[in-house]
Short mmCIF file of C-alpha atoms and ligand atoms in Angstrom, two decimals:
data_model
loop_
_atom_site.label_atom_id
_atom_site.label_comp_id
_atom_site.label_asym_id
_atom_site.label_seq_id
_atom_site.Cartn_x
_atom_site.Cartn_y
_atom_site.Cartn_z
CA MET A 216 0.20 0.10 0.02
CA GLU A 217 1.11 3.49 -0.87
CA PHE A 218 1.95 5.43 2.18
CA ALA A 219 0.35 9.11 1.94
CA GLY A 220 1.50 10.58 5.39
CA VAL A 221 0.13 9.90 8.91
CA TYR A 222 -3.23 11.50 8.21
CA ALA A 223 -4.15 9.25 5.37
CA ARG A 224 -2.66 6.21 7.24
CA TYR A 225 -4.40 6.57 10.52
CA HIS A 226 -7.07 9.51 10.46
CA THR A 227 -9.46 6.73 11.85
CA TRP A 228 -7.47 6.13 14.77
CA MET A 229 -7.75 9.95 15.99
CA ASP A 230 -10.11 12.20 17.75
CA ILE A 231 -10.28 15.12 15.48
CA PRO A 232 -12.81 17.26 14.29
CA GLU A 233 -14.40 16.28 10.79
CA HIS A 234 -13.37 19.21 9.17
CA THR A 235 -9.65 18.36 9.63
CA LEU A 236 -8.10 18.67 6.03
CA PRO A 237 -5.28 16.18 5.07
CA VAL A 238 -2.22 18.66 4.74
CA THR A 239 0.69 16.49 4.13
CA LEU A 240 4.34 16.31 3.35
CA LEU A 241 4.42 12.29 3.40
CA GLU A 242 5.30 12.58 7.37
CA GLY A 243 5.82 9.53 9.14
CA ASN A 244 6.67 5.83 8.19
CA THR A 245 10.27 6.76 9.38
CA PRO A 246 13.07 3.97 9.86
CA LEU A 247 13.17 1.72 12.74
CA ILE A 248 16.85 1.10 12.72
CA PRO A 249 18.60 -1.69 14.34
CA MET A 250 21.78 -0.76 16.23
CA PRO A 251 23.19 -3.96 17.44
CA LYS A 252 26.81 -2.39 17.57
CA LEU A 253 25.50 0.37 19.80
CA ALA A 254 23.76 -2.27 21.76
CA GLU A 255 26.97 -3.95 22.46
CA SER A 256 28.92 -0.87 23.61
CA LEU A 257 26.23 -0.46 26.08
CA GLY A 258 26.72 -4.00 27.55
CA GLY A 259 25.24 -6.10 25.08
CA GLY A 260 22.44 -8.92 25.45
CA PHE A 261 19.65 -6.95 24.37
CA SER A 262 18.10 -5.34 21.19
CA LEU A 263 18.26 -2.08 20.42
CA TRP A 264 16.40 0.21 17.45
CA VAL A 265 16.49 3.69 16.78
CA LYS A 266 13.12 5.16 15.70
CA PHE A 267 14.63 7.75 13.40
CA GLU A 268 12.65 10.80 13.64
CA GLY A 269 14.96 12.90 11.99
CA MET A 270 13.79 11.17 8.67
CA ASN A 271 10.31 13.34 8.64
CA PRO A 272 10.01 16.15 5.96
CA THR A 273 11.54 18.66 7.99
CA GLY A 274 14.02 16.78 9.90
CA SER A 275 12.09 16.19 13.38
CA PHE A 276 8.94 14.30 14.73
CA LYS A 277 6.87 17.50 14.89
CA ASP A 278 5.64 17.13 11.30
CA ARG A 279 3.48 14.04 12.57
CA GLY A 280 1.61 16.41 14.75
CA MET A 281 1.99 19.37 12.76
CA THR A 282 0.22 17.83 9.46
CA ILE A 283 -2.94 17.37 11.93
CA ALA A 284 -2.81 20.75 13.83
CA ILE A 285 -2.55 22.53 10.53
CA GLY A 286 -5.03 20.60 8.88
CA GLU A 287 -7.59 21.06 11.64
CA ALA A 288 -6.83 24.89 12.02
CA ALA A 289 -7.33 25.18 8.13
CA GLY A 290 -10.76 23.26 8.00
CA ARG A 291 -12.14 25.57 10.31
CA GLY A 292 -11.10 28.28 8.35
CA ALA A 293 -8.01 30.02 10.51
CA LYS A 294 -5.83 32.06 8.27
CA VAL A 295 -2.91 32.83 10.84
CA VAL A 296 -1.04 30.12 13.12
CA ILE A 297 1.12 30.74 16.03
CA CYS A 298 3.94 28.82 18.00
CA ALA A 299 6.70 29.22 20.61
CA SER A 300 9.57 27.24 19.74
CA THR A 301 13.01 25.98 20.42
CA GLY A 302 13.43 25.58 16.60
CA ASN A 303 12.00 22.06 15.16
CA THR A 304 8.11 23.27 15.70
CA ALA A 305 9.26 26.24 14.33
CA ALA A 306 10.08 24.87 11.01
CA SER A 307 7.85 22.36 10.92
CA ALA A 308 4.74 24.88 11.51
CA ALA A 309 5.97 27.04 8.63
CA ALA A 310 6.58 24.26 6.49
CA TYR A 311 2.79 22.74 6.81
CA ALA A 312 1.28 26.47 7.07
CA ALA A 313 3.18 27.27 3.63
CA ARG A 314 1.24 24.13 2.30
CA ALA A 315 -2.12 25.00 3.67
CA GLY A 316 -1.60 28.67 2.29
CA LEU A 317 -1.70 30.04 6.16
CA ARG A 318 0.22 32.83 7.70
CA CYS A 319 2.57 31.40 10.53
CA VAL A 320 3.92 33.26 13.56
CA VAL A 321 6.71 32.05 15.30
CA LEU A 322 8.25 33.28 18.89
CA ILE A 323 11.65 31.86 19.62
CA PRO A 324 14.14 32.54 22.36
CA LYS A 325 16.84 34.77 21.11
CA GLY A 326 20.27 32.98 20.23
CA LYS A 327 19.28 29.71 21.48
CA VAL A 328 17.63 28.20 18.32
CA ALA A 329 20.19 26.06 15.82
CA ALA A 330 20.69 27.59 12.70
CA GLY A 331 19.20 24.81 10.55
CA LYS A 332 15.85 25.23 12.26
CA LEU A 333 15.78 29.00 12.20
CA ALA A 334 16.78 28.81 8.29
CA GLY A 335 14.01 26.29 7.58
CA ALA A 336 11.26 28.59 9.10
CA VAL A 337 12.58 31.63 7.51
CA ALA A 338 12.65 29.82 4.19
CA HIS A 339 8.97 28.49 4.59
CA GLY A 340 8.10 32.26 4.87
CA ALA A 341 7.29 32.23 8.77
CA ASP A 342 7.47 35.34 10.15
CA VAL A 343 9.79 34.95 13.13
CA ILE A 344 10.35 36.77 16.18
CA GLN A 345 12.95 36.58 18.55
CA ILE A 346 12.23 37.29 22.35
CA GLU A 347 14.70 38.34 24.91
CA GLY A 348 13.25 35.25 27.15
CA SER A 349 13.24 31.84 27.13
CA PHE A 350 10.82 29.22 25.47
CA ASP A 351 8.90 29.33 28.35
CA ASP A 352 8.34 33.15 28.13
CA ALA A 353 7.46 32.74 24.51
CA LEU A 354 4.83 29.86 25.28
CA SER A 355 2.95 31.93 27.81
CA VAL A 356 2.86 34.96 25.29
CA VAL A 357 1.56 32.99 22.13
CA VAL A 358 -1.19 31.38 24.31
CA GLU A 359 -2.33 34.65 25.41
CA ILE A 360 -2.38 35.95 21.87
CA SER A 361 -4.18 32.89 20.65
CA ASN A 362 -6.95 33.23 23.48
CA ARG A 363 -7.19 37.02 22.45
CA HIS A 364 -7.37 36.70 18.75
CA PRO A 365 -8.65 34.63 15.91
CA ILE A 366 -5.06 32.80 15.86
CA ALA A 367 -4.69 29.34 16.03
CA LEU A 368 -2.05 27.77 18.62
CA VAL A 369 -0.05 24.86 17.52
CA ASN A 370 2.17 24.13 20.05
CA SER A 371 1.56 20.60 22.01
CA LEU A 372 -0.92 22.05 24.02
CA ASN A 373 -2.86 21.91 21.07
CA PRO A 374 -4.56 18.23 21.44
CA TYR A 375 -4.46 17.51 17.48
CA ARG A 376 -0.42 17.79 17.70
CA LEU A 377 -0.83 14.86 20.07
CA GLU A 378 -3.36 12.90 17.76
CA GLY A 379 -0.58 12.85 15.03
CA GLN A 380 2.36 12.21 17.21
CA LYS A 381 0.91 8.91 18.81
CA THR A 382 1.10 7.44 15.25
CA ALA A 383 4.95 6.64 15.74
CA ALA A 384 3.79 4.24 18.68
CA PHE A 385 1.47 2.44 16.25
CA GLU A 386 4.22 1.99 13.62
CA ILE A 387 6.72 0.67 16.25
CA CYS A 388 4.30 -1.85 17.18
CA GLU A 389 3.62 -2.61 13.53
CA ILE A 390 7.07 -3.43 12.55
CA LEU A 391 8.25 -5.34 15.77
CA GLY A 392 4.94 -7.00 16.03
CA SER A 393 4.27 -5.98 19.46
CA ALA A 394 5.50 -3.01 21.61
CA PRO A 395 8.84 -2.97 22.87
CA ASP A 396 9.73 -3.77 26.41
CA TRP A 397 11.59 -0.08 26.73
CA LEU A 398 10.86 3.23 25.00
CA CYS A 399 13.66 5.69 25.82
CA LEU A 400 13.09 9.39 24.47
CA PRO A 401 13.95 13.04 25.34
CA VAL A 402 11.68 14.99 27.27
CA GLY A 403 11.28 18.95 27.03
CA ASN A 404 7.73 20.11 26.78
CA ALA A 405 6.40 16.83 27.12
CA GLY A 406 4.13 16.33 24.34
CA ASN A 407 5.76 13.71 22.90
CA ILE A 408 6.13 11.40 25.94
CA THR A 409 2.29 12.06 26.57
CA SER A 410 1.85 11.03 22.81
CA TYR A 411 3.36 8.02 22.79
CA TRP A 412 1.80 6.69 26.17
CA MET A 413 -1.74 7.47 24.05
CA GLY A 414 -0.45 5.89 21.29
CA PHE A 415 0.87 2.59 22.67
CA ARG A 416 -2.47 2.31 25.07
CA GLN A 417 -4.79 2.76 22.15
CA TYR A 418 -2.90 0.11 20.00
CA HIS A 419 -2.61 -2.34 23.11
CA ALA A 420 -6.29 -1.75 23.78
CA ALA A 421 -7.17 -2.76 19.88
CA HIS A 422 -4.34 -5.35 19.53
CA SER A 423 -3.27 -6.75 22.80
CA CYS A 424 0.43 -5.57 21.78
CA GLY A 425 1.68 -5.13 25.33
CA LEU A 426 3.24 -1.68 26.79
CA PRO A 427 6.73 -0.70 26.86
CA HIS A 428 8.05 1.09 30.00
CA ILE A 429 9.01 4.53 29.21
CA LEU A 430 12.24 6.26 30.03
CA GLY A 431 11.99 10.03 29.62
CA VAL A 432 15.16 12.07 29.62
CA GLN A 433 15.62 15.54 30.29
CA ALA A 434 18.81 17.52 30.27
CA GLN A 435 20.45 18.11 33.65
CA GLY A 436 20.37 21.79 33.40
CA SER A 437 16.68 21.57 32.19
CA ALA A 438 15.19 18.95 34.42
CA PRO A 439 11.96 20.45 35.97
CA LEU A 440 10.34 16.85 36.14
CA VAL A 441 13.18 15.60 37.98
CA LEU A 442 13.62 18.01 40.39
CA GLY A 443 10.04 18.48 40.96
CA HIS A 444 9.72 22.24 40.29
CA PRO A 445 10.04 24.63 37.46
CA VAL A 446 13.55 25.78 36.32
CA GLU A 447 13.57 29.50 35.85
CA GLN A 448 16.85 29.57 33.66
CA PRO A 449 17.24 26.42 32.02
CA GLU A 450 20.44 25.68 30.30
CA THR A 451 21.55 22.91 28.12
CA VAL A 452 23.67 22.09 25.01
CA ALA A 453 20.59 20.42 23.81
CA THR A 454 18.78 23.55 23.14
CA ALA A 455 15.79 21.73 21.73
CA ILE A 456 15.04 20.85 24.99
CA ARG A 457 15.84 23.70 27.10
CA ILE A 458 12.70 24.06 28.69
CA GLY A 459 11.58 25.03 32.53
CA LYS A 460 7.94 24.50 32.73
CA PRO A 461 6.93 21.82 30.51
CA ALA A 462 3.21 22.33 29.32
CA ARG A 463 2.31 18.74 29.70
CA GLY A 464 4.59 17.61 32.68
CA GLU A 465 1.80 16.15 34.45
CA GLU A 466 0.89 13.93 31.68
CA ALA A 467 4.89 13.25 31.38
CA LEU A 468 4.95 12.14 34.93
CA SER A 469 1.78 9.74 34.66
CA ALA A 470 3.13 8.31 31.67
CA ALA A 471 6.39 7.22 33.34
CA SER A 472 4.96 6.43 36.48
CA GLU A 473 1.75 4.20 34.47
CA SER A 474 4.44 2.39 32.30
CA GLY A 475 6.69 1.51 35.15
CA GLY A 476 9.42 3.75 33.69
CA GLN A 477 10.93 6.94 35.20
CA ILE A 478 12.04 10.64 34.02
CA MET A 479 15.76 10.81 34.65
CA ALA A 480 18.34 13.80 33.53
CA ALA A 481 21.48 13.14 31.58
CA SER A 482 24.29 15.74 31.42
CA ASP A 483 25.52 17.76 28.37
CA ASP A 484 28.81 15.71 28.42
CA GLU A 485 26.75 12.37 28.53
CA ILE A 486 24.26 13.62 25.81
CA LEU A 487 27.20 14.95 23.60
CA ALA A 488 29.24 11.56 24.34
CA MET A 489 25.90 9.45 22.76
CA GLN A 490 25.54 11.95 20.09
CA ARG A 491 29.12 10.84 18.76
CA LEU A 492 28.28 7.24 19.42
CA LEU A 493 25.27 7.27 17.53
CA ALA A 494 27.09 8.82 14.72
CA ALA A 495 29.82 6.46 14.89
CA SER A 496 26.88 3.73 13.94
CA GLY A 497 25.64 5.88 11.16
CA VAL A 498 22.96 7.87 12.85
CA TRP A 499 23.45 11.55 13.03
CA VAL A 500 21.18 13.27 15.34
CA GLU A 501 20.91 16.72 17.12
CA PRO A 502 22.01 16.84 20.67
CA ALA A 503 18.62 16.66 22.20
CA SER A 504 17.73 13.53 20.01
CA ALA A 505 20.68 11.66 22.01
CA ALA A 506 19.19 12.33 25.35
CA GLY A 507 16.96 9.16 25.33
CA LEU A 508 19.96 7.00 24.83
CA ALA A 509 22.19 8.71 26.90
CA GLY A 510 19.90 8.20 29.76
CA LEU A 511 19.74 4.67 28.80
CA LYS A 512 23.36 4.26 29.38
CA LYS A 513 23.63 6.07 32.63
CA GLN A 514 21.26 3.45 33.84
CA LEU A 515 22.85 0.65 32.58
CA ASP A 516 26.16 1.89 33.85
CA GLN A 517 25.11 2.48 37.28
CA GLY A 518 23.20 -1.23 37.26
CA ARG A 519 19.94 0.70 37.70
CA MET A 520 17.95 -0.87 34.86
CA ASP A 521 18.49 -4.61 33.57
CA VAL A 522 17.25 -4.98 29.93
CA ARG A 523 19.15 -8.45 29.18
CA GLY A 524 17.03 -10.14 26.72
CA GLN A 525 14.80 -7.36 26.16
CA ARG A 526 13.74 -5.12 23.08
CA VAL A 527 14.65 -1.40 23.34
CA VAL A 528 13.48 1.28 21.09
CA ALA A 529 15.22 4.87 21.45
CA VAL A 530 13.36 7.72 19.61
CA CYS A 531 16.02 9.90 17.84
CA THR A 532 13.63 12.96 17.44
CA GLY A 533 15.59 15.20 15.08
CA HIS A 534 18.30 15.10 12.32
CA GLY A 535 21.90 16.35 13.11
CA MET A 536 22.12 18.30 10.06
CA LYS A 537 19.84 20.92 11.71
CA ASP A 538 22.49 21.84 14.15
CA PRO A 539 25.78 21.48 12.62
CA ASP A 540 27.60 24.07 14.80
CA ILE A 541 27.63 21.50 17.56
CA ILE A 542 29.89 19.20 15.57
CA ALA A 543 32.04 21.78 14.32
CA LYS A 544 32.64 23.16 17.70
CA SER A 545 33.37 19.62 19.38
CA MET A 546 35.52 18.22 16.46
CA GLN A 547 38.81 18.82 15.31
CA PRO A 548 38.58 21.20 12.06
CA PRO A 549 39.41 19.30 8.85
CA ALA A 550 43.10 19.32 7.81
CA LEU A 551 43.94 22.11 5.19
CA LEU A 552 46.54 21.28 2.49
CA PRO A 553 48.03 23.04 -0.51
CA LEU A 554 46.86 21.39 -3.85
CA ASP A 555 50.20 19.32 -3.75
CA TYR A 556 49.56 15.64 -4.79
CA LYS A 557 52.61 14.65 -2.71
CA ALA A 558 51.47 16.49 0.70
CA ILE A 559 47.93 14.94 0.25
CA GLU A 560 49.05 11.43 -0.66
CA LYS A 561 51.54 11.81 2.56
CA THR A 562 48.76 12.80 5.00
CA ILE A 563 46.31 9.88 3.94
CA LEU A 564 49.03 7.36 3.80
CA LYS A 565 50.09 8.64 7.84
CA GLY A 566 46.44 7.67 8.56
CA LEU A 567 46.34 4.69 7.08
CA GLN A 568 49.40 3.19 9.17
N1 F0G B 222 13.58 16.56 20.66
C1 F0G B 222 13.83 17.40 19.63
C2 F0G B 222 14.39 17.46 18.66
C3 F0G B 222 12.72 18.68 19.92
O1 F0G B 222 13.03 19.63 19.21
C4 F0G B 222 11.95 18.36 20.91
C5 F0G B 222 10.92 19.72 21.28
C6 F0G B 222 11.97 17.38 22.02
C7 F0G B 222 12.85 16.49 21.57
C8 F0G B 222 10.96 17.29 23.12
O2 F0G B 222 10.01 17.14 23.00
O3 F0G B 222 8.61 18.88 23.76
O4 F0G B 222 7.60 16.88 23.12
O5 F0G B 222 9.11 17.02 25.02
N2 F0G B 222 11.02 20.85 20.68
C9 F0G B 222 10.08 21.79 21.04
C10 F0G B 222 10.20 22.89 19.69
C11 F0G B 222 9.84 22.46 21.98
O6 F0G B 222 9.80 23.97 19.79
O7 F0G B 222 10.66 22.19 18.78
P1 F0G B 222 8.60 17.42 23.73
#
């Protein structure tokens, strides 16, 4: 069967209004990549897959929810959509709004959005406003604006975003034949962990496919759900999850506890080390996307989790190409040689010895 995006494939599974229009860029149907080498380096004895959501049209999982949120807004006659964003939501909203012919306004925290994400929002014609504040500040402004004006909010407070995002759980169960034992993923504003838990429960109710334990991972400098209180000035190299007051924090905590999992924090160093390990297996993700696996590694190293004989899926939420600066900063710059055959040959052979 031809795959025509998450609305076409799954709309009968979604609690969405009749007026919702299919506005698609053929999002979803992302690869579930086996990672045997990485599983070995984490101690081995278990099966590991990466659900590579960076393969969506704008390079992140946001497209699954945005197709539905924008389709719903367009179907009820909205002309303008708005969101706050650490970058990926902005790029996705801009692309789907362009597709539907809607105006898109995005608010982003100044200086804290990766270049590839900002460029995406600009390329698709969004009105981008930087604010001198955090994502959390931006979110409270856009919520107020959408309450006062006929402007549709497309952050994950919008329930239709979750309806689209939960389809990733369906895809995982379809490919594996049942739910994995563990699902690891990064947590920022907590819409995605909420969506996965909705999706797994719904699929289990229909197909008795089991339920995973959910390991949600925040960055240490932005870990309100671990600390149990908001973080006023969140900081992390994983700018996508630099969020101190998650809008769906309560749901995230329920998903973790109901599933027999947990929410934990990983440090920036642990996140960047996992980003390099993933890249060494051929999967380049942005820093935030490595957080789920960084958390898994930490738990395994400290003997706090035992996954022997089990199946683990890690969600890698966004592509590394959107945040290339991080790699440029943390690696040696490439060698620069004159156009001299002998000098180039000598350098190459040195690397071979
Ligand atoms: N990973 C990436 C790459 C993200 O962009 C985000 C969130 C998350 C994980 C966390 O997902 O918020 O549902 O818990 N990015 C939002 C944005 C906040 O504006 O792009 P969450």
